[in-house]
Amino acid sequence: MTDGAGDAGEESADASSPSGEGEVTDQSGTAERTHIDYGVDSGPAVPDTTDPDFEEPGWYLNRELSALSFQKRVLAEATDPRTPLFERLRFLSLFTRNTDEFCMKRVGGLKQQMAGDVTELSPDGRTPAEQWELALETLAGMFDRQDACYRRVVGELLPEAGAEIVEYESLSTERQRALRDHFRAQILPTLTPLTVDPTRTFPFISNLSLSLAVQTRADGEAPKFSRVKVPENQPRLLDVADVVGGAGQASERTRFVLLEEVIGHNLDLLFPNVEVVSWSTFRVTRNAEVRRNEEVAEGLIEMIEGLLRDRRFATVVRLEVSAEMSQSVREFLATQLDLDEREVFERTAPLNLRALDRVRELDRPDLSLPSWTPQPHPRFAALDEDADESVFDVIREDDVLVHHPYHSFDGTVQRLLSAAAADDDALAIKVAIYRTTHDSKVIESLIEAARNGTEVAVMVELKARFDEENNLRWVRRLEEEGIHVAYGTVDLKAHSKTALVVRREADGVRLYSHVGTGNYHAETARAYVDLGLMTCDPAIGQDLVQLFNSFTGHSDQRDYGTLLVAPSTLRPALVERIRAEAEIASAGGEGRIVAKMNALEDRALTAELYRAAAAGVDIDLIVRDVCRLRPGVEGVTDTVTVRSVVGRFLEHSRIFYFGNDGDPRYYIGSADWMERNLDRRVEAVAPIEDPDLRARLDEILDLYLADNRRAWEMTADGSYVQCRPADAADVLRDVQQTLMDRAAARGPDEAD
């Protein structure tokens, strides 16, 4: 990533970042720093530190507001003038995707608790209703900032760069006529107007669908309401030149028009011989936190299929409406959808900015980040296929640490599974799959292996949220091939990222293991930062044998020799390691913890970290998303820093380091420090013992702690300040760019 690749000549302070609540800039040396608030105010008061009681709610930041703070950091990438224009469009789209999911999962879950009269307080002492209100109020301000960013980035900067999204009415009569002909031939036949009147009830509105609210009137009648769904199988952004043709079109400029505008301005063809009084857009979000009684379900597959049906008809938790919508139509929709006014959000930008991904398909490298191709792993790139060297030879020689997307998934993890599938000496292959692609090479390798006579067992987690349907499809395909498939258990999600290859060799049977932080998903491996250990350590292999047996058989495996496995051994092991660091610091030693994860949500582990910090342990936390802990509280967490890195790739790896008085412990694995991961999921965390791989993890962690381009630091009130170079002489350090540069520079002769 080239930091100077942003919009040339753009002003230093981005006009799309309004100076409203929670987002201001101040000067630090010669660099501007962006400040992002915690919630709807300046953050909760820090508790009394004279004799801290870590049972007090004030020590714990709210999960929902912390999650929304992360989304503000995502949006800040769209407002940052240092970010290339197309990348800013990507972050606008990502912000929409992420807040959609937040509303479906978190807001939906809170609303469900309220409906069930749940009164249990969150660790920070709030009721579900209080959290719901705070979340909606915070979201309202965030949506205003996103709309302002859209006006700046899409309304001003994109046209300056030679592309634009234009209003239908701004087009010439000739082009409007061509679009009308296109509408009549290509779009009109797909539309189904649904009118509400005494004989026709209000229609079902599907989740996240974009709709037109249309008012029509016949002579002497009151206006009638109709819903017209914007078809999802049509391009949301129409390239005017493609529809109209090249005549009169400036070759250097690309113009798009929104599909809903084309529909809206030609509604007379859909509603002939009546007056179209008004039209506006709206979008509905439904609760994804639907539940099925797993104990009485006849089978897990039937339960998941029922859950998918329930989710489709779940309670509405948000209504987005365009600013043009009349108050009467807005009130009508809110009433029909049984919504509180606080759940209705008026938007001045087009609804659902995921459509901006279409603009990024234009061939404009000057507006984009430099392309990145994951590199061959040095250990595997050096393989001499002509000398019959294999992946197994490499792993047998030394453990291998793979780092995606810097290392190729196809050239590492997929290569191992493909080699095992074609290997006559492979006796068995076992894989735990949480998410995978719809055209997964991993699954195809497992099918090939089964056809070649290898015993194959696959754990497919059917309850992986929003991937249930894809996983069901793969389950059926695997079972058709006669492969042993386990679906997980009714009370635990199998979230571990593990694979095992059992191989016959000259000196006996050997176990080849992969324990990772990311899914067996080739697409996300190009966009998510993840780590994986490949090893033939027999202790790890035997632990994986027991883990897979617990997936497929009747067992109550609780003890593992090397792996830390949730829900049995992981939590007590982490508590033991944190307390050991506290004892070292209390005795005058150098207690040290560095932990990188997606979320620190578990109250008990957070309390353990507080006690360790109070004892003098030096703690650096690199937490992408939710973090309940307050750093920098005088006398308690002076020795704690919390950083969040937001960049080109989604930070997804988990690394845990404990200094252990000079005999450090290193771990990587699938688990965040969240209650669900520690107590309600099957997770696997592996120790890293090889000195070279430990040095590699040290290098990675040091880069994250030194980043002054992508990192944000949390303050004691839960707000975040963007890291910038201290002055003009300070070197710009971008962890993701550095890792890309180093991966590209490492040759096959250099160990990794």
CSV table of N, CA, C and O in Angstrom, one decimal, residues 409-410 414 417 431-447 458 460-461 464 466-475 477-478 518-528:
chain,number,residue,atom,x,y,z
A,409,PHE,N,-2.8,-18.7,0.3
A,409,PHE,CA,-3.6,-19.8,0.9
A,409,PHE,C,-3.5,-21.1,0.0
A,409,PHE,O,-3.3,-22.2,0.4
A,410,ASP,N,-3.6,-20.8,-1.4
A,410,ASP,CA,-3.5,-22.0,-2.3
A,410,ASP,C,-2.1,-22.6,-2.2
A,410,ASP,O,-2.0,-23.9,-2.4
A,414,GLN,N,-4.1,-25.0,1.2
A,414,GLN,CA,-4.7,-25.8,0.1
A,414,GLN,C,-3.7,-26.8,-0.5
A,414,GLN,O,-4.1,-27.9,-0.9
A,417,LEU,N,-3.6,-29.9,1.7
A,417,LEU,CA,-4.8,-30.8,1.5
A,417,LEU,C,-4.9,-31.4,0.1
A,417,LEU,O,-5.3,-32.6,0.0
A,431,VAL,N,-10.9,-32.5,8.8
A,431,VAL,CA,-10.9,-31.0,8.8
A,431,VAL,C,-12.2,-30.5,9.5
A,431,VAL,O,-13.3,-31.1,9.4
A,432,ALA,N,-12.0,-29.4,10.2
A,432,ALA,CA,-13.1,-28.7,10.9
A,432,ALA,C,-13.4,-27.5,10.1
A,432,ALA,O,-12.6,-26.6,10.0
A,433,ILE,N,-14.6,-27.4,9.5
A,433,ILE,CA,-15.0,-26.3,8.6
A,433,ILE,C,-16.1,-25.4,9.3
A,433,ILE,O,-17.1,-25.9,9.6
A,434,TYR,N,-15.8,-24.2,9.4
A,434,TYR,CA,-16.7,-23.2,10.0
A,434,TYR,C,-17.4,-22.4,8.8
A,434,TYR,O,-18.6,-22.3,8.8
A,435,ARG,N,-16.5,-21.9,8.0
A,435,ARG,CA,-17.0,-21.2,6.8
A,435,ARG,C,-16.1,-21.6,5.6
A,435,ARG,O,-14.9,-21.8,5.8
A,436,THR,N,-16.6,-21.7,4.4
A,436,THR,CA,-15.8,-21.9,3.3
A,436,THR,C,-16.5,-21.3,2.1
A,436,THR,O,-17.7,-20.8,2.2
A,437,THR,N,-15.9,-21.3,0.9
A,437,THR,CA,-16.4,-20.6,-0.3
A,437,THR,C,-17.5,-21.6,-0.9
A,437,THR,O,-17.5,-22.8,-0.6
A,438,HIS,N,-18.3,-21.0,-1.8
A,438,HIS,CA,-19.3,-21.7,-2.4
A,438,HIS,C,-18.8,-22.7,-3.5
A,438,HIS,O,-19.4,-23.7,-3.8
A,439,ASP,N,-17.5,-22.4,-3.9
A,439,ASP,CA,-16.8,-23.3,-4.9
A,439,ASP,C,-15.5,-23.8,-4.3
A,439,ASP,O,-14.5,-23.8,-4.9
A,440,SER,N,-15.6,-24.3,-3.0
A,440,SER,CA,-14.4,-24.6,-2.2
A,440,SER,C,-13.5,-25.6,-2.8
A,440,SER,O,-13.9,-26.8,-3.0
A,441,LYS,N,-12.2,-25.3,-3.0
A,441,LYS,CA,-11.2,-26.3,-3.4
A,441,LYS,C,-10.9,-27.2,-2.3
A,441,LYS,O,-10.5,-28.3,-2.5
A,442,VAL,N,-11.1,-26.7,-1.0
A,442,VAL,CA,-10.8,-27.5,0.1
A,442,VAL,C,-11.8,-28.7,0.1
A,442,VAL,O,-11.4,-29.9,0.3
A,443,ILE,N,-13.1,-28.4,-0.1
A,443,ILE,CA,-14.1,-29.5,-0.2
A,443,ILE,C,-13.8,-30.4,-1.3
A,443,ILE,O,-13.9,-31.7,-1.2
A,444,GLU,N,-13.4,-29.9,-2.5
A,444,GLU,CA,-13.1,-30.7,-3.6
A,444,GLU,C,-11.9,-31.6,-3.4
A,444,GLU,O,-11.9,-32.8,-3.8
A,445,SER,N,-11.0,-31.2,-2.6
A,445,SER,CA,-9.8,-32.0,-2.3
A,445,SER,C,-10.3,-33.2,-1.3
A,445,SER,O,-9.8,-34.3,-1.5
A,446,LEU,N,-11.2,-32.9,-0.4
A,446,LEU,CA,-11.7,-33.9,0.5
A,446,LEU,C,-12.4,-34.9,-0.3
A,446,LEU,O,-12.3,-36.2,0.0
A,447,ILE,N,-13.2,-34.5,-1.3
A,447,ILE,CA,-14.0,-35.5,-2.1
A,447,ILE,C,-13.0,-36.3,-2.9
A,447,ILE,O,-13.2,-37.5,-3.1
A,458,VAL,N,-15.2,-34.9,8.2
A,458,VAL,CA,-15.4,-33.5,8.1
A,458,VAL,C,-16.3,-33.0,9.2
A,458,VAL,O,-17.5,-33.5,9.3
A,460,VAL,N,-18.5,-30.0,9.9
A,460,VAL,CA,-19.1,-28.8,9.3
A,460,VAL,C,-20.0,-28.1,10.3
A,460,VAL,O,-21.0,-28.8,10.7
A,461,GLU,N,-19.7,-26.9,10.7
A,461,GLU,CA,-20.6,-26.2,11.7
A,461,GLU,C,-21.8,-25.6,11.0
A,461,GLU,O,-21.6,-24.6,10.3
A,464,ALA,N,-22.9,-21.7,11.8
A,464,ALA,CA,-22.1,-20.6,11.4
A,464,ALA,C,-23.0,-19.5,10.9
A,464,ALA,O,-23.5,-19.6,9.8
A,466,PHE,N,-25.1,-16.8,9.1
A,466,PHE,CA,-25.1,-16.3,7.7
A,466,PHE,C,-24.5,-17.2,6.7
A,466,PHE,O,-24.4,-16.9,5.5
A,467,ASP,N,-23.9,-18.3,7.2
A,467,ASP,CA,-23.3,-19.3,6.3
A,467,ASP,C,-24.0,-20.6,6.4
A,467,ASP,O,-23.6,-21.6,5.8
A,468,GLU,N,-25.1,-20.6,7.1
A,468,GLU,CA,-25.8,-21.9,7.3
A,468,GLU,C,-26.2,-22.5,6.0
A,468,GLU,O,-26.1,-23.7,5.8
A,469,GLU,N,-26.8,-21.7,5.1
A,469,GLU,CA,-27.3,-22.3,3.8
A,469,GLU,C,-26.1,-22.9,3.0
A,469,GLU,O,-26.2,-24.0,2.4
A,470,ASN,N,-25.0,-22.2,2.9
A,470,ASN,CA,-23.9,-22.7,2.1
A,470,ASN,C,-23.3,-24.0,2.8
A,470,ASN,O,-23.0,-24.9,2.1
A,471,ASN,N,-23.3,-24.0,4.1
A,471,ASN,CA,-22.7,-25.2,4.8
A,471,ASN,C,-23.7,-26.4,4.6
A,471,ASN,O,-23.2,-27.5,4.5
A,472,LEU,N,-25.0,-26.1,4.6
A,472,LEU,CA,-25.9,-27.2,4.4
A,472,LEU,C,-25.7,-27.8,3.0
A,472,LEU,O,-25.8,-29.0,2.8
A,473,ARG,N,-25.5,-27.0,2.0
A,473,ARG,CA,-25.2,-27.5,0.7
A,473,ARG,C,-24.0,-28.4,0.6
A,473,ARG,O,-24.0,-29.4,0.0
A,474,TRP,N,-22.9,-28.0,1.3
A,474,TRP,CA,-21.7,-28.8,1.3
A,474,TRP,C,-21.9,-30.1,2.1
A,474,TRP,O,-21.3,-31.1,1.7
A,475,VAL,N,-22.7,-30.0,3.2
A,475,VAL,CA,-22.9,-31.2,3.9
A,475,VAL,C,-23.6,-32.3,3.0
A,475,VAL,O,-23.2,-33.5,3.0
A,477,ARG,N,-23.4,-32.5,-0.2
A,477,ARG,CA,-22.5,-32.9,-1.3
A,477,ARG,C,-21.5,-33.9,-0.7
A,477,ARG,O,-21.2,-35.0,-1.3
A,478,LEU,N,-21.0,-33.7,0.5
A,478,LEU,CA,-20.0,-34.6,1.2
A,478,LEU,C,-20.7,-35.9,1.5
A,478,LEU,O,-20.1,-37.0,1.2
A,518,GLY,N,-7.9,-18.6,11.1
A,518,GLY,CA,-8.9,-18.3,10.1
A,518,GLY,C,-9.5,-19.5,9.4
A,518,GLY,O,-9.0,-20.6,9.6
A,519,ASN,N,-10.6,-19.3,8.7
A,519,ASN,CA,-11.4,-20.3,8.1
A,519,ASN,C,-10.7,-20.9,6.9
A,519,ASN,O,-9.8,-20.3,6.3
A,520,TYR,N,-11.1,-22.1,6.5
A,520,TYR,CA,-10.6,-22.7,5.3
A,520,TYR,C,-11.4,-22.1,4.1
A,520,TYR,O,-12.2,-22.8,3.5
A,521,HIS,N,-11.1,-20.9,3.9
A,521,HIS,CA,-11.9,-20.0,3.0
A,521,HIS,C,-10.9,-19.2,2.1
A,521,HIS,O,-10.3,-18.3,2.6
A,522,ALA,N,-10.8,-19.7,0.8
A,522,ALA,CA,-9.8,-19.1,0.0
A,522,ALA,C,-10.0,-17.6,-0.3
A,522,ALA,O,-9.1,-16.8,-0.4
A,523,GLU,N,-11.3,-17.1,-0.3
A,523,GLU,CA,-11.6,-15.7,-0.6
A,523,GLU,C,-11.2,-14.8,0.6
A,523,GLU,O,-10.5,-13.8,0.5
A,524,THR,N,-11.6,-15.2,1.8
A,524,THR,CA,-11.2,-14.4,3.0
A,524,THR,C,-9.8,-14.5,3.3
A,524,THR,O,-9.2,-13.6,3.9
A,525,ALA,N,-9.1,-15.6,2.8
A,525,ALA,CA,-7.6,-15.6,3.1
A,525,ALA,C,-6.9,-14.6,2.3
A,525,ALA,O,-5.7,-14.3,2.5
A,526,ARG,N,-7.6,-14.0,1.3
A,526,ARG,CA,-6.9,-12.9,0.5
A,526,ARG,C,-7.3,-11.5,1.1
A,526,ARG,O,-6.7,-10.5,0.7
A,527,ALA,N,-8.2,-11.5,2.0
A,527,ALA,CA,-8.7,-10.2,2.6
A,527,ALA,C,-8.5,-10.1,4.1
A,527,ALA,O,-8.6,-9.0,4.6
A,528,TYR,N,-8.4,-11.3,4.8
A,528,TYR,CA,-8.2,-11.3,6.2
A,528,TYR,C,-6.8,-11.6,6.6
A,528,TYR,O,-6.1,-12.4,6.0
